[in-house]
Short mmCIF file of C-alpha atoms in Angstrom, two decimals:
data_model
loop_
_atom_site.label_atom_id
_atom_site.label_comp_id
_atom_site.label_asym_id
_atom_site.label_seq_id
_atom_site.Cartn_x
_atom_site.Cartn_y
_atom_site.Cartn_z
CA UNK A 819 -23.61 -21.63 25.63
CA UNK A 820 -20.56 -19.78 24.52
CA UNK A 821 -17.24 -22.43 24.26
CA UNK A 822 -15.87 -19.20 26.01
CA UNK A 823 -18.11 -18.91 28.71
CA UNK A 824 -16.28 -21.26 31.44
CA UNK A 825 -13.04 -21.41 32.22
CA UNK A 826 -12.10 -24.89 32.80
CA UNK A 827 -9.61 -26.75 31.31
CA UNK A 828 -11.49 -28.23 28.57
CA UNK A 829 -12.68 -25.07 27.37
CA UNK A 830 -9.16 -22.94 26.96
CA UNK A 831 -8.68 -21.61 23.45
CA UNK A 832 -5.20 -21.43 22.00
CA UNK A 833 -4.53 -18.26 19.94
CA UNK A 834 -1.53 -17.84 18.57
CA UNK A 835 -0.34 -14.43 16.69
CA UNK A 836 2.19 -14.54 13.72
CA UNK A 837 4.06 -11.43 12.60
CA UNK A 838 7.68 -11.04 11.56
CA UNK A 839 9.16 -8.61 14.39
CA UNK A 840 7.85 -6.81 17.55
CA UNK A 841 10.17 -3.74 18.10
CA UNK A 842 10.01 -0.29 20.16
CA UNK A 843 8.64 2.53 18.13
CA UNK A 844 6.77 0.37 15.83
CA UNK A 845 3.64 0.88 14.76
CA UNK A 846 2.55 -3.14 13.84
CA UNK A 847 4.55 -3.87 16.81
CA UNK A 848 2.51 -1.67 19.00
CA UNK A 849 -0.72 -2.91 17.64
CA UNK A 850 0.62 -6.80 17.94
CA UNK A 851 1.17 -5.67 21.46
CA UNK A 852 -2.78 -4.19 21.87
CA UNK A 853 -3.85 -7.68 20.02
CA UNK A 854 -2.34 -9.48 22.76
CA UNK A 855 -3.66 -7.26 25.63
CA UNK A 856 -7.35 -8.04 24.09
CA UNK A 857 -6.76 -11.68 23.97
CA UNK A 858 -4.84 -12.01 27.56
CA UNK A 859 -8.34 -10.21 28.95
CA UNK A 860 -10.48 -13.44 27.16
CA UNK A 861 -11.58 -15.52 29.88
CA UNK A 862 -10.36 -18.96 28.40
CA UNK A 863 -8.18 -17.97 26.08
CA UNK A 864 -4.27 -18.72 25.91
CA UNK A 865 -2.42 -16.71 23.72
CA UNK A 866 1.33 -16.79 22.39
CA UNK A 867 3.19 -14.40 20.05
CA UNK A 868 5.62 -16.34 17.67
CA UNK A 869 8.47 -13.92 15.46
CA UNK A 870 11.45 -13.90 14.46
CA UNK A 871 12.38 -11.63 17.12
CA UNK A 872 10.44 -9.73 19.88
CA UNK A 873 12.19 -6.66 22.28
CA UNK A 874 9.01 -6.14 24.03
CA UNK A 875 10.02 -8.51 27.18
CA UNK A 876 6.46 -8.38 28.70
CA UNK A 877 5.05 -10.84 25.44
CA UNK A 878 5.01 -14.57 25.06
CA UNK A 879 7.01 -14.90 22.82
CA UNK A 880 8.18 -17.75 20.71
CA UNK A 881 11.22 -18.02 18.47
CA UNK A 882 9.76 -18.81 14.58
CA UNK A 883 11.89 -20.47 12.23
CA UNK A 884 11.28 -20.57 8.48
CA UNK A 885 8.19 -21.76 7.10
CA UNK A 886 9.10 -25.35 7.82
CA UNK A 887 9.73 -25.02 11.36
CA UNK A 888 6.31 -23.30 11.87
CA UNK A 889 4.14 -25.86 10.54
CA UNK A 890 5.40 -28.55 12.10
CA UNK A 891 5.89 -25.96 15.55
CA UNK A 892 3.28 -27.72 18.38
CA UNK A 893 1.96 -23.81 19.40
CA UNK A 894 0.80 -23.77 15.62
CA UNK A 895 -0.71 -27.11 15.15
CA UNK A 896 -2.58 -27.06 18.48
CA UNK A 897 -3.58 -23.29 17.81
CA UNK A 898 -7.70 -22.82 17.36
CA UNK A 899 -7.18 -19.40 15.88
CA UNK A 900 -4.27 -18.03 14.12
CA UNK A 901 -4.21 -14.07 13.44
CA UNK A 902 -1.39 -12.73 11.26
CA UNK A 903 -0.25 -8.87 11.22
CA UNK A 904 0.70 -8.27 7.61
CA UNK A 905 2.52 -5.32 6.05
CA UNK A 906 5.03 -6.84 4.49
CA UNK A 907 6.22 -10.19 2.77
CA UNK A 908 7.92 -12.87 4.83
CA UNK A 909 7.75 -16.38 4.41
CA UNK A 910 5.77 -17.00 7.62
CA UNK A 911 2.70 -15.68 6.13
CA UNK A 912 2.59 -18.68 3.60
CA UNK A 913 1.46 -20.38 6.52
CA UNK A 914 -2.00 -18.92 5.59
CA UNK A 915 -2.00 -21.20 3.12
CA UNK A 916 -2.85 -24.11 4.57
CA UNK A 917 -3.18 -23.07 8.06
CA UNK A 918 -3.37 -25.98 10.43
CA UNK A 919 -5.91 -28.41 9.38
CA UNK A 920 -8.09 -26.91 11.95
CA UNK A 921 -8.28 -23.62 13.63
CA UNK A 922 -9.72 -21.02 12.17
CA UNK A 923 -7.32 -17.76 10.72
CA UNK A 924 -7.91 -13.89 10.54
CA UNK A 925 -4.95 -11.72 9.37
CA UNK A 926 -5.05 -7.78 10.20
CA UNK A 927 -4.34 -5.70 7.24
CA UNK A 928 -1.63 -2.82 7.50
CA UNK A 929 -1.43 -2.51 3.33
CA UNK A 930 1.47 -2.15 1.92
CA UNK A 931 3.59 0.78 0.51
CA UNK A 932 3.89 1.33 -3.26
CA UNK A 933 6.80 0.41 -5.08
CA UNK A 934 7.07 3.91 -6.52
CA UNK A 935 7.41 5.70 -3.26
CA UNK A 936 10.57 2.89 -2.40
CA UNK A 937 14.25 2.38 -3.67
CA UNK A 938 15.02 0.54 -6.20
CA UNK A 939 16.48 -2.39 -4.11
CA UNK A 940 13.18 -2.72 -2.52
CA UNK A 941 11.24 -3.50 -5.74
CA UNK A 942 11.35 -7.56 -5.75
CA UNK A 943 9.79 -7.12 -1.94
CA UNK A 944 7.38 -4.60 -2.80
CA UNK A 945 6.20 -7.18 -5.68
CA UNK A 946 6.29 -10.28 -3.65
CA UNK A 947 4.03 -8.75 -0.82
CA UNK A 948 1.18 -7.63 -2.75
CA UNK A 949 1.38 -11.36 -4.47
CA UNK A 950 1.53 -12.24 -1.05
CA UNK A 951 -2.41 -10.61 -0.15
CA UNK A 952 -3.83 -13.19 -2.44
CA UNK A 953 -3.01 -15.78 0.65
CA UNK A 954 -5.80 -13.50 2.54
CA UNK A 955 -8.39 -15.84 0.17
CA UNK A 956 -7.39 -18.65 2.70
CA UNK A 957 -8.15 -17.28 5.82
CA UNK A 958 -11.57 -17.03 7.62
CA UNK A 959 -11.75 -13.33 8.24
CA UNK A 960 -9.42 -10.29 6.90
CA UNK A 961 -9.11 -7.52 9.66
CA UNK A 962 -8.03 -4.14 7.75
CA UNK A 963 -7.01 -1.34 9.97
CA UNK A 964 -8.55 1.41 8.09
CA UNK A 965 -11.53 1.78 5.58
CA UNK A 966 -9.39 2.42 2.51
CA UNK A 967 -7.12 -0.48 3.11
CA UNK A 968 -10.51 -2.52 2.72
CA UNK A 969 -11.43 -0.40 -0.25
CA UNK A 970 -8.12 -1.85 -1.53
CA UNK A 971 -9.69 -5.37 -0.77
CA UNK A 972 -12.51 -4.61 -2.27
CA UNK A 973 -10.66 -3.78 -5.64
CA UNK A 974 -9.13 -6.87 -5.50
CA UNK A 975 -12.47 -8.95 -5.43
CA UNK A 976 -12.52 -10.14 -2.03
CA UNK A 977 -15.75 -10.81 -0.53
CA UNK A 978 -16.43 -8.20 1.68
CA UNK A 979 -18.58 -10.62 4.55
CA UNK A 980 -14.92 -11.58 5.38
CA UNK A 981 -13.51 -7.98 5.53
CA UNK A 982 -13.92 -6.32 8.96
CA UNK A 983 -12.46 -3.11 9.86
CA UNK A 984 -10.82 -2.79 13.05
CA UNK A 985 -8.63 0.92 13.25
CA UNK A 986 -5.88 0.75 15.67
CA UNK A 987 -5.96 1.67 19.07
CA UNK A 988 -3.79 4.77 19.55
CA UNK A 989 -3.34 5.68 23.34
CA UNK A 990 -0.58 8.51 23.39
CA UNK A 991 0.39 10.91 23.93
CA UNK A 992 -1.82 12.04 27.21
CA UNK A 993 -4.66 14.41 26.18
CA UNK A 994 -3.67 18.34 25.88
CA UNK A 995 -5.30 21.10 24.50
CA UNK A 996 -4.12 23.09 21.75
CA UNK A 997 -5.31 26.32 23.84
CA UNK A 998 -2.72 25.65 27.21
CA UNK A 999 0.57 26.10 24.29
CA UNK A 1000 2.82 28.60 24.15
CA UNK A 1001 3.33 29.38 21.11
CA UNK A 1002 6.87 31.37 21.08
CA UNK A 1003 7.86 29.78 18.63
CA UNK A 1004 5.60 27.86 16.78
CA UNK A 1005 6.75 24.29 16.94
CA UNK A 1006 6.30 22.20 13.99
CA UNK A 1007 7.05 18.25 14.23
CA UNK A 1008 7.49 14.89 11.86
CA UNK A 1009 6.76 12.11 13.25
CA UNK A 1010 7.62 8.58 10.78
CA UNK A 1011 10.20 6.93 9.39
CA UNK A 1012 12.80 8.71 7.20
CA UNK A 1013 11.76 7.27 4.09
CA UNK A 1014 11.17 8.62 0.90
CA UNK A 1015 7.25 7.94 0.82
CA UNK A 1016 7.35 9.99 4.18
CA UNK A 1017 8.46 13.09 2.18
CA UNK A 1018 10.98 14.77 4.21
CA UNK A 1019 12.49 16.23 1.76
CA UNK A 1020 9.43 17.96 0.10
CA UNK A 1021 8.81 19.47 4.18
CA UNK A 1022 12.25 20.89 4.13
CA UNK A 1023 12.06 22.36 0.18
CA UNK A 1024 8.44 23.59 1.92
CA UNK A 1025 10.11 24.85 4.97
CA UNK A 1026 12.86 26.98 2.51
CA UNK A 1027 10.11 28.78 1.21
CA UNK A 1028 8.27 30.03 4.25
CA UNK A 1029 11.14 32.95 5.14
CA UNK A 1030 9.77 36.29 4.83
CA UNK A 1031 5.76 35.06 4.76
CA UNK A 1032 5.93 34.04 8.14
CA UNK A 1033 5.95 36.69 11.14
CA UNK A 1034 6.25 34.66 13.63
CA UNK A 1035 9.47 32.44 14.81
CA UNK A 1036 8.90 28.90 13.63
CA UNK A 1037 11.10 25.81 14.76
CA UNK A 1038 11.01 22.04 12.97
CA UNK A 1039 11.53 19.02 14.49
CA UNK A 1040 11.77 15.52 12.61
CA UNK A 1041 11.15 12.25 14.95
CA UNK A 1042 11.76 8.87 13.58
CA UNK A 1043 12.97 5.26 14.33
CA UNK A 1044 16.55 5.29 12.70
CA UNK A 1045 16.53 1.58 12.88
CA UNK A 1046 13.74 1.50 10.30
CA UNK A 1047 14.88 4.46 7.84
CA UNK A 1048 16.57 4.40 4.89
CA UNK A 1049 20.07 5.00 5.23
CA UNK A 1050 20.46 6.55 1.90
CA UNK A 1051 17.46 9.18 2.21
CA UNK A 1052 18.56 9.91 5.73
CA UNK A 1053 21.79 11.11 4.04
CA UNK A 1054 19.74 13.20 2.14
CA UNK A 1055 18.16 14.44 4.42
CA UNK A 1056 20.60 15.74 6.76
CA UNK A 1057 22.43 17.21 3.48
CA UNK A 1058 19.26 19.04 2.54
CA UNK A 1059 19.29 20.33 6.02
CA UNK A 1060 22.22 21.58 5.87
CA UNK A 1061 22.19 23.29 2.53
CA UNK A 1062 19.31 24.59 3.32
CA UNK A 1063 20.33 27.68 5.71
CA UNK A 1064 17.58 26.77 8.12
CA UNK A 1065 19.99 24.31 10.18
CA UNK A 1066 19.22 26.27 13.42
CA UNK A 1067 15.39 26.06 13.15
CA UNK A 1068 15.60 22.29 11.83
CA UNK A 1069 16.37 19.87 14.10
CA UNK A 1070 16.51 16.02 13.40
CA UNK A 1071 15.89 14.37 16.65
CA UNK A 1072 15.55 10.49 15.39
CA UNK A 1073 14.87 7.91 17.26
CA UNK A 1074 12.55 9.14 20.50
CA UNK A 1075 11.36 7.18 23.54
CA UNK A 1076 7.83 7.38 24.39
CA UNK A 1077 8.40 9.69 26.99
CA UNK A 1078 10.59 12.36 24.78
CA UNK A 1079 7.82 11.78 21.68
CA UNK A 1080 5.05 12.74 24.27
CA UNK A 1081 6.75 15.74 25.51
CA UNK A 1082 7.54 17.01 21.96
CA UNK A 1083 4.18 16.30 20.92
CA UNK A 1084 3.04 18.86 24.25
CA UNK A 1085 5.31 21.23 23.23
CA UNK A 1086 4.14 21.62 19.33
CA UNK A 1087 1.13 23.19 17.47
CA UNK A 1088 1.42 21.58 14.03
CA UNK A 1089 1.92 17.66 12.86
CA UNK A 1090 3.72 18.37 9.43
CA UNK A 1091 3.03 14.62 7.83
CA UNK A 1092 3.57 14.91 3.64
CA UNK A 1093 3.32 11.21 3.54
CA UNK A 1094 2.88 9.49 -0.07
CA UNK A 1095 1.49 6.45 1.18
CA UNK A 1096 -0.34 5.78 4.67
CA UNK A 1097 -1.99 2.74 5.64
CA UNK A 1098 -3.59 4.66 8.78
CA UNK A 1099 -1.55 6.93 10.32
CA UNK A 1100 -1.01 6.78 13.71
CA UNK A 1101 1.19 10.00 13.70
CA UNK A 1102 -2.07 11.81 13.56
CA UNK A 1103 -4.19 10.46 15.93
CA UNK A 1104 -1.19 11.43 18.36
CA UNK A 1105 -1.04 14.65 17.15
CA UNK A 1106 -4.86 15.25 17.66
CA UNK A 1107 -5.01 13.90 21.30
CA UNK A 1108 -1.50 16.31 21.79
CA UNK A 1109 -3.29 19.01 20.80
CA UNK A 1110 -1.48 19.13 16.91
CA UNK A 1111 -3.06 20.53 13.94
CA UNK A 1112 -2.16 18.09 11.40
CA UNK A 1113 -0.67 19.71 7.46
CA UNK A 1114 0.54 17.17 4.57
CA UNK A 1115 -0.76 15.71 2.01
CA UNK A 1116 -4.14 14.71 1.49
CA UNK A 1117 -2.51 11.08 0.31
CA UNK A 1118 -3.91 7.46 1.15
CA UNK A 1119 -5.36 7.33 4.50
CA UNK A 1120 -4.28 10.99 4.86
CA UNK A 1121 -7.87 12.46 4.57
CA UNK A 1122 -9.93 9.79 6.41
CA UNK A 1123 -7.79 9.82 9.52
CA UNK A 1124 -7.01 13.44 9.52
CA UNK A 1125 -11.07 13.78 10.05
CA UNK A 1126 -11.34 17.09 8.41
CA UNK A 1127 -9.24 18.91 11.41
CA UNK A 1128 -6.52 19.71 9.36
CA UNK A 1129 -5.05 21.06 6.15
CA UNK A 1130 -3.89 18.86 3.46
CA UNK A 1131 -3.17 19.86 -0.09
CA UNK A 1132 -2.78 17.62 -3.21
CA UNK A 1133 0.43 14.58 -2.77
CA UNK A 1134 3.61 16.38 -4.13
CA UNK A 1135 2.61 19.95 -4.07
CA UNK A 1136 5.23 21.36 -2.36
CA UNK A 1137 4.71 25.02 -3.19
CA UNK A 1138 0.53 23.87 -1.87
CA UNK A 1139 2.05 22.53 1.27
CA UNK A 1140 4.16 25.72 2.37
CA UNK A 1141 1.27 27.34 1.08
CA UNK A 1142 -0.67 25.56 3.98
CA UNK A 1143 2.03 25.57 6.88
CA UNK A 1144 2.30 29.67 5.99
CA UNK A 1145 -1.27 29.95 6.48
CA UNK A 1146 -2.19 28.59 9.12
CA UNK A 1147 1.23 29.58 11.01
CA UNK A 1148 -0.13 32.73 10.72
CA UNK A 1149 -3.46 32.17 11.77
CA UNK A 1150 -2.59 30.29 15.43
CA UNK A 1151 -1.06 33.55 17.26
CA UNK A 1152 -4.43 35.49 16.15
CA UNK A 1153 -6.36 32.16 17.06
CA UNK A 1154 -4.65 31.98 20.37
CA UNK A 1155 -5.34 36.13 21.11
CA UNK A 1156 -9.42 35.18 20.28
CA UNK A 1157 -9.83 31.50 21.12
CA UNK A 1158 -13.26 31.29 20.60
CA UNK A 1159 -13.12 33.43 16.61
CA UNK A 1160 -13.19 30.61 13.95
CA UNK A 1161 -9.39 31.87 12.81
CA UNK A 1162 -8.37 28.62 12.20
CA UNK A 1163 -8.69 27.33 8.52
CA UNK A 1164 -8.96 23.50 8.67
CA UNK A 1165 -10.07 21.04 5.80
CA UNK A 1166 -13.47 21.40 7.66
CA UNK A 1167 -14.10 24.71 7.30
CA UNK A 1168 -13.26 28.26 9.78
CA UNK A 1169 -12.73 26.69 13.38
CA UNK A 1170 -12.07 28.31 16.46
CA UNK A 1171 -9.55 27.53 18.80
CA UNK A 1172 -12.11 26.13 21.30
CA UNK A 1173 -14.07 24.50 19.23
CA UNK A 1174 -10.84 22.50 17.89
CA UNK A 1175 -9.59 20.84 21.42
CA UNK A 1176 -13.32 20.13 21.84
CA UNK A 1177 -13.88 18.22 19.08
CA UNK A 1178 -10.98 16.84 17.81
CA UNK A 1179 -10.64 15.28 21.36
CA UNK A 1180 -13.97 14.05 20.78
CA UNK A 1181 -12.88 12.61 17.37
CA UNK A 1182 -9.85 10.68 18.75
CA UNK A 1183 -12.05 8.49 21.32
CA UNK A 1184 -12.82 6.56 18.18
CA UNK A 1185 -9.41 5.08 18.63
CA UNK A 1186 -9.08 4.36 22.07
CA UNK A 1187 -7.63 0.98 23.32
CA UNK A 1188 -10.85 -0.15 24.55
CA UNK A 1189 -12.58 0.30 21.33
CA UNK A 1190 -9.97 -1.89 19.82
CA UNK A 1191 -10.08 -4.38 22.27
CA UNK A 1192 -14.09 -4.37 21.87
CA UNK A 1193 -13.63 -5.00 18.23
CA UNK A 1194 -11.13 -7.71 18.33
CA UNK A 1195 -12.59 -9.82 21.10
CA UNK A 1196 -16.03 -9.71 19.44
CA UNK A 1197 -14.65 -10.78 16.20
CA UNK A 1198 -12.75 -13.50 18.26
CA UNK A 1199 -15.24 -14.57 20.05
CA UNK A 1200 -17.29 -15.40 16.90
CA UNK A 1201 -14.81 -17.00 14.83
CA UNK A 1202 -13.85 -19.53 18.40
CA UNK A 1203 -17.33 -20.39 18.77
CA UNK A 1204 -18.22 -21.39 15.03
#
């Protein structure tokens, strides 16, 4: 019988999860959060979150210290299972190391963004965190969150019985259809950080070239956490925005609360998302259930998690990618006039308005919160009963 099975004292697991921050409008943050809610539903099963910081009051939280401090912490040394979120280097993740002595470790993969696509003065951290994967050898079980992050394990010679995808669970915005929009004006939205692998400024240069192929009135807005952008690409930014002459049809909105993101995402037909470098993307899966047509650049992730339902174009194409947002910013009023004509032209192929809500809502179940808790308590399950 299953360790897990009873609930008595003698049989409580301790879990404990290791990242380096849990913050609003985060996307690790939000999917250390979901971790937690699958582990808290174990029947025998404590779990604790330990960080150098936490805002989400509703976790267990513990206060981590260096490296040190953890391995000698009593959470850590009693834990049976330790599960790390990893995206970037910080010295807690050493701990994989060694672990300790006795529970078993798992560490969910988030990848990491290239050097290339960063500023200088992020270099040495870019460097140290893909050193930083080889402590994955350690652990028991390496949890990617999207197929080509394990691909990128896979290149790397890791065995691939130890590599388990488990996507993220993505559970917003509420479901709308594409069809119930208005669409005076045509709302476009970015939804990231303002980072330069997040290509903001290629959507503006893109946006600059849409006057006079466009009939219909078209509005941008660009969402993200200002706490995690780069202070000297915002600046760009809002410069290019203003030099551009399209200041009244751009807005930059910044940091949003769920609430406000969910609303926006209601109120707008296309995701614009000329990311560099993605991971997995949530950004799209919201779009999809908010009834978004996702255009960008068919980068990374980009393609897999887009799911052929929208229109991406080669990674720094920017004439391509107003090419794209002119076309099919064309094609939604005559799409919206004969919902059920295949006037839409997505990556996967002519698709009507009707068919679109249909299936891309379809296509999004794949990431529902259940699903991810299904895939992380089975996983758990096995590696506290071995």
């Amino acid at each position: 019988m299953s360790n897990l099975s009873t609930d008595s004292q003698l049989a409580r697991k301790n879990v404990l999860i290791i990242v380096p921050s849990v913050s609003h409008f985060d996307a690790i943050s939000t999917s250390v959060r979901h971790t937690w809610e699958a582990l808290e539903a174990m029947p025998g099963v404590d779990v604790k979150i330990m960080s150098w910081r936490c805002d989400l009051t509703e976790l267990p939280w513990i206060s981590a210290g260096d490296l040190s401090d953890l391995l000698l912490d009593d959470t850590f040394l009693k834990a049976n299972l330790i599960i790390y979120h990893f995206g970037v280097h910080v010295n807690l993740f050493d701990a994989m190391v060694m672990g300790n002595g006795h529970g078993k470790q798992a560490v969910f993969f988030h990848n990491v963004t290239p050097a290339r696509f960063l500023p200088e003065q992020s270099q040495d951290l870019i460097a140290a965190s893909l050193r930083q994967i080889e402590n994955f050898r350690r652990v028991d079980e390496i949890w990617p969150v999207s197929q080509i992050n394990a691909e990128e394990l896979y290149q790397r010679d890791f065995d691939p019985s130890r590599v388990h995808v488990i996507p993220l669970a993505v559970d917003t915005p509420a479901l709308a259809p594409l069809a119930d929009k208005d669409v005076k004006p045509l709302e476009l939205v970015f939804v990231g950080r303002i980072v330069r692998s997040k290509g903001v400024l290629d959507l503006i240069a893109a946006m600059k070239q849409l006057s006079g192929r466009v009939t219909h009135p078209v509005r941008l807005r660009i969402v993200g956490n200002l706490e995690w952008s780069d202070t000297d690409y915002l600046a760009e930014v809002k410069a290019a925005i203003a030099g551009s002459g399209l200041a009244p049809s751009i807005e930059l909105v910044g940091t949003a609360s769920d609430e406000e993101l969910q609303r926006i995402y209601h109120q707008s037909h296309i995701l614009a998302i000329p990311s560099y470098h993605e991971g997995f993307c949530k950004p799209v899966i919201e779009a999809l259930r908010g009834g978004l047509i996702p255009v960008g650049y068919a980068a990374y992730n980009l393609p897999h998690i887009a799911g052929g339902f929208g229109k991406l174009v080669p990674p720094g194409d920017i004439d391509a990618l107003a090419d794209a947002l002119a076309t099919l910013i064309n094609a939604l009023p005559q799409a919206f006039a004969a919902p059920e004509a295949p006037l839409l032209p997505l990556d996967r192929g002519a698709t009507s308005l009707t068919l679109f809500d249909a299936a891309s809502k379809t296509y999004v179940d794949r990431f529902t919160l259940s699903q991810f808790m299904r895939a992380v308590t089975e996983r758990v399950r096995l590696l506290l009963d071995q």
